[in-house]
Amino acid sequence: MPYEAVIGAEVHAELATLTKLFCGCSTAFGAPPNTQTCPVCLGMPGVLPVMNRLAFEHALKVALALNCHVDPVTFFDRKNYYYPDLPKNYQISQNHRNLGRNGHLDLPVEGRSLRVGIWNVHLEEDAGKLLHPESGQSDSLVDLNRAGTPLLEIVSAPDMRAPAEIDAFMRALRNILLYTGVSDCKMQEGRLRFEPSISLRPAGQKEYGARIEIKNVGSISAVVKAVEYEIQRQTRALDSGERLTPETRLWDDRLGRTVSMRRKETSADYRYFPEPDLVEIRVDETWKARIRAELPELPVPRRLRLQQQLNLGPYEAGVLTDDRALADYFESAVAAGKASPKAVANWVINDVLRILNERQISPVAFPIPPDRLAALAALVETGVIGQPTGRSVLDDMLATGEPPEEIVRKKGLAQISDESAIIAIVDRVLAAQPQVVADWKAGKKAAFNALIGPVMRETKGKANPQVVRQLLEKRLAEQ
Ligand code: ZN
Ligand code: MN
């Protein structure tokens, strides 16, 4: 039977603040276990949490970027559950009055635009980490450095229908978090985590099937694989008459499959109630307006603007706006007004990106200033040097830090486009190769190419190939 997949996602992002959500402990990654703790984040009795204002503003920024409704009053709740890495036995989170709700994210998927609803955006504290024994050790260990780190949770509506759609959703959302600067999104350090949920229903049916949530997926590609796996697994189960029940499953990246973890709790299991130790937060219009004014141009609108304003293709605009710093670099190079946006885009996409990848550096650390890259693009675009020479000039710019005009001048790389200089060489070559000329006259088109080589050799490759072709055609026609 054909089924339709219904896919949603819960997203957790650690916010980029120096201190934790309710105490002054550092959030820095990689410190020795339990060195970044205090009575508040250790869950001692009698302590009082105080909210980190910057964390709240980061969360508010994302809520606004995701077009959420922000209520004038919001507060925290206690979510009660027991885990060894959660010393209070409850997590301070939001449930009754989320910071943002009913938003949406428009994202490009395979050439069309998909709107994914955002059910809510809220702020909560992260738990600690359990370190389970390797072979030979007997005890599990608890590291509470992460306990109390501000965590942003974003819950999407189940508006996606295919693995490609959740792939695009994750990338678009990550880009918004990076563009707004609220999280560094390092998935390998667990600072951004996606938990997809998948259910199947017979095509055409309105009611949803049993919702399966997947945890422990460490990368965007792993989420896509896990979703593909679940669609196949659930299809087989339903086809064989099995009844699926809601559950949480774990992704095993090594084996490439999900395994059952636990029956899914419902909201009632957590016994939420308003956190009595924290005051409610009033978000007035002035505060909202200030945060809204801090929002940068977001990736998708920026991409569309580059397409329209600079006449770039969707692929080029997509690659360039995938990273805010790269897009900034590109736009500064275009603003230098030396080369066409298209030419600059090609240099950035083909060469700058390659070098950034090779050196594993961010566009901010790229050593060539944008106006110099534009100058190089202009040298090629106006035919002063050819494309391959341009590449080697770029290497020299990286090695010496000199401007491209200087390198071209010092090394005498400028192409010869001067017709009078080239025509003499063309005539010499034609005179020396009567047989080839005869072949060409006899209709052997390949003979033409046999004449280009010697001309280029005589000019040490510096003749403008287009001019050489034109002059050869001209002279041969006159023969
Ligand atoms: Zn603390
Ligand atoms: Mn959560």
Coordinates of N, CA, C and O in Angstrom, one line a residue, residues 101-170:
R101 N 5.4 31.3 19.5 CA 4.6 30.2 19.0 C 4.0 30.5 17.6 O 3.9 31.7 17.3
N102 N 3.5 29.5 16.9 CA 2.8 29.7 15.6 C 3.6 30.5 14.6 O 3.1 31.4 14.0
G103 N 4.9 30.1 14.4 CA 5.7 30.8 13.4 C 5.8 29.9 12.2 O 5.1 28.9 12.0
H104 N 6.7 30.3 11.3 CA 6.9 29.5 10.1 C 8.3 29.8 9.5 O 8.9 30.8 9.8
L105 N 8.7 28.8 8.7 CA 10.0 29.0 8.0 C 9.8 28.6 6.6 O 9.3 27.5 6.3
D106 N 10.0 29.6 5.7 CA 9.9 29.3 4.2 C 11.3 28.8 3.7 O 12.3 29.5 3.9
L107 N 11.3 27.7 3.1 CA 12.7 27.2 2.6 C 12.6 26.7 1.2 O 11.6 26.1 0.8
P108 N 13.7 26.8 0.5 CA 13.8 26.3 -0.8 C 14.1 24.8 -0.8 O 15.0 24.4 -0.2
V109 N 13.2 24.0 -1.5 CA 13.5 22.6 -1.6 C 13.3 22.3 -3.1 O 12.3 22.4 -3.7
E110 N 14.4 21.8 -3.7 CA 14.4 21.3 -5.1 C 13.6 22.3 -6.0 O 12.7 21.9 -6.7
G111 N 14.0 23.6 -5.9 CA 13.4 24.5 -6.8 C 12.0 25.1 -6.5 O 11.5 25.9 -7.2
R112 N 11.4 24.6 -5.4 CA 10.2 25.2 -5.0 C 10.3 25.7 -3.5 O 11.3 25.4 -2.9
S113 N 9.3 26.4 -3.1 CA 9.3 27.0 -1.7 C 8.4 26.2 -0.8 O 7.2 25.9 -1.2
L114 N 8.9 25.7 0.3 CA 8.1 24.9 1.3 C 7.9 25.7 2.6 O 8.9 26.2 3.1
R115 N 6.7 25.9 3.0 CA 6.5 26.5 4.3 C 6.4 25.5 5.4 O 5.5 24.6 5.4
V116 N 7.3 25.5 6.4 CA 7.2 24.6 7.5 C 6.8 25.4 8.8 O 7.4 26.4 9.1
G117 N 5.7 25.0 9.4 CA 5.2 25.7 10.6 C 6.1 25.5 11.7 O 6.8 24.4 11.8
I118 N 6.2 26.5 12.6 CA 7.0 26.4 13.8 C 6.0 26.4 15.0 O 5.3 27.4 15.2
W119 N 5.8 25.3 15.7 CA 4.8 25.3 16.7 C 5.3 26.1 17.9 O 4.5 26.9 18.4
N120 N 6.5 26.0 18.3 CA 6.9 26.8 19.4 C 8.5 26.9 19.5 O 9.2 26.1 18.9
V121 N 8.9 28.0 20.1 CA 10.3 28.3 20.4 C 10.4 28.6 21.8 O 9.6 29.4 22.3
H122 N 11.2 27.8 22.6 CA 11.3 28.1 24.0 C 12.7 27.9 24.5 O 13.5 27.3 23.9
L123 N 12.8 28.4 25.7 CA 14.2 28.4 26.4 C 14.1 27.4 27.5 O 13.2 27.3 28.3
E124 N 15.2 26.7 27.7 CA 15.3 25.7 28.8 C 16.8 25.5 29.1 O 17.7 26.0 28.4
E125 N 17.0 24.8 30.2 CA 18.4 24.5 30.6 C 18.8 23.1 30.1 O 18.0 22.2 30.0
D126 N 20.1 23.0 29.7 CA 20.6 21.7 29.3 C 20.9 20.8 30.5 O 21.0 21.3 31.6
A127 N 20.9 19.5 30.3 CA 21.3 18.6 31.3 C 22.8 18.3 31.3 O 23.5 18.8 30.4
G128 N 23.4 17.6 32.2 CA 24.8 17.2 32.2 C 25.0 16.1 31.2 O 24.2 15.8 30.3
K129 N 26.1 15.5 31.4 CA 26.5 14.4 30.5 C 26.9 13.1 31.3 O 27.6 13.2 32.3
L130 N 26.4 12.0 30.8 CA 26.8 10.7 31.4 C 27.9 10.1 30.6 O 27.9 10.1 29.4
L131 N 29.0 9.7 31.3 CA 30.1 9.0 30.6 C 30.0 7.5 31.0 O 30.2 7.2 32.1
H132 N 29.7 6.7 30.0 CA 29.5 5.3 30.3 C 30.8 4.5 30.2 O 31.7 4.9 29.5
P133 N 31.0 3.5 31.0 CA 32.3 2.8 31.1 C 32.7 2.1 29.8 O 31.9 1.6 29.1
E134 N 34.0 2.3 29.6 CA 34.5 1.5 28.5 C 34.9 0.1 29.0 O 34.8 0.0 30.3
S135 N 35.3 -0.8 28.2 CA 35.5 -2.1 28.8 C 36.7 -2.1 29.8 O 37.6 -1.3 29.6
G136 N 36.5 -2.8 30.9 CA 37.5 -2.8 31.9 C 37.2 -1.8 33.1 O 37.6 -2.0 34.2
Q137 N 36.3 -0.8 32.8 CA 35.9 0.0 33.9 C 34.5 -0.4 34.3 O 33.7 -1.0 33.6
S138 N 34.1 -0.1 35.6 CA 32.8 -0.6 36.0 C 31.8 0.5 36.3 O 30.6 0.3 36.3
D139 N 32.3 1.8 36.4 CA 31.3 2.8 36.8 C 31.0 3.8 35.7 O 31.9 4.1 34.9
S140 N 29.7 4.2 35.7 CA 29.4 5.3 34.9 C 29.7 6.6 35.6 O 29.6 6.7 36.8
L141 N 30.1 7.7 34.9 CA 30.5 8.9 35.5 C 29.5 10.0 35.0 O 28.9 9.9 34.0
V142 N 29.4 11.0 35.9 CA 28.5 12.2 35.5 C 29.4 13.4 35.5 O 30.1 13.7 36.4
D143 N 29.2 14.2 34.3 CA 29.9 15.5 34.2 C 28.8 16.5 34.1 O 28.0 16.5 33.2
L144 N 28.8 17.4 35.1 CA 27.8 18.4 35.2 C 28.2 19.8 34.6 O 27.5 20.8 34.8
N145 N 29.3 19.8 33.9 CA 29.7 21.1 33.3 C 28.6 21.7 32.4 O 28.4 22.9 32.3
R146 N 27.9 20.8 31.6 CA 26.9 21.3 30.7 C 25.6 21.6 31.4 O 24.7 22.2 30.8
A147 N 25.4 21.1 32.6 CA 24.1 21.3 33.3 C 23.8 22.8 33.5 O 24.7 23.5 34.0
G148 N 22.7 23.2 33.0 CA 22.3 24.6 33.1 C 22.7 25.5 31.9 O 22.5 26.7 31.9
T149 N 23.4 24.9 30.9 CA 23.7 25.7 29.7 C 22.4 26.1 29.0 O 21.5 25.3 28.9
P150 N 22.3 27.3 28.6 CA 21.0 27.7 27.9 C 20.8 27.0 26.6 O 21.7 26.9 25.8
L151 N 19.6 26.5 26.5 CA 19.2 25.7 25.4 C 18.0 26.2 24.7 O 17.0 26.6 25.4
L152 N 18.0 26.3 23.4 CA 16.9 26.8 22.7 C 16.2 25.6 22.1 O 16.9 24.8 21.5
E153 N 14.9 25.5 22.3 CA 14.2 24.4 21.7 C 13.2 24.9 20.7 O 12.5 25.9 20.9
I154 N 13.3 24.3 19.5 CA 12.4 24.7 18.4 C 11.6 23.5 18.0 O 12.2 22.4 17.7
V155 N 10.3 23.6 18.0 CA 9.5 22.4 17.6 C 8.7 22.7 16.3 O 8.0 23.7 16.3
S156 N 9.0 22.0 15.3 CA 8.3 22.2 14.0 C 7.0 21.5 13.9 O 6.7 20.6 14.7
A157 N 6.1 22.0 13.1 CA 4.9 21.3 12.8 C 5.3 20.1 11.9 O 6.3 20.1 11.2
P158 N 4.5 19.0 11.8 CA 4.8 17.9 11.0 C 4.5 18.2 9.5 O 3.6 17.5 8.9
D159 N 5.2 19.2 8.9 CA 4.8 19.7 7.6 C 5.7 19.1 6.5 O 5.6 19.5 5.4
M160 N 6.6 18.2 6.9 CA 7.5 17.7 5.8 C 7.1 16.3 5.4 O 6.5 15.6 6.2
R161 N 7.4 16.0 4.2 CA 6.9 14.7 3.6 C 7.9 13.8 3.0 O 7.6 12.7 2.6
A162 N 9.2 14.3 3.0 CA 10.2 13.5 2.4 C 11.6 13.8 3.0 O 11.7 14.9 3.6
P163 N 12.5 12.9 3.0 CA 13.8 13.1 3.5 C 14.5 14.4 3.0 O 15.1 15.1 3.8
A164 N 14.3 14.7 1.7 CA 14.9 15.9 1.1 C 14.3 17.2 1.8 O 15.0 18.2 1.9
E165 N 13.1 17.1 2.3 CA 12.5 18.3 2.9 C 13.0 18.5 4.3 O 13.3 19.7 4.7
I166 N 13.2 17.5 5.1 CA 13.8 17.7 6.4 C 15.3 18.1 6.3 O 15.8 18.9 7.1
D167 N 15.9 17.6 5.2 CA 17.3 18.0 5.0 C 17.4 19.5 4.8 O 18.2 20.2 5.4
A168 N 16.5 20.0 3.9 CA 16.5 21.4 3.6 C 16.1 22.2 4.8 O 16.7 23.3 5.1
F169 N 15.2 21.7 5.6 CA 14.7 22.4 6.9 C 15.9 22.5 7.8 O 16.1 23.6 8.4
M170 N 16.6 21.4 8.0 CA 17.7 21.5 9.0 C 18.8 22.5 8.6 O 19.3 23.3 9.4

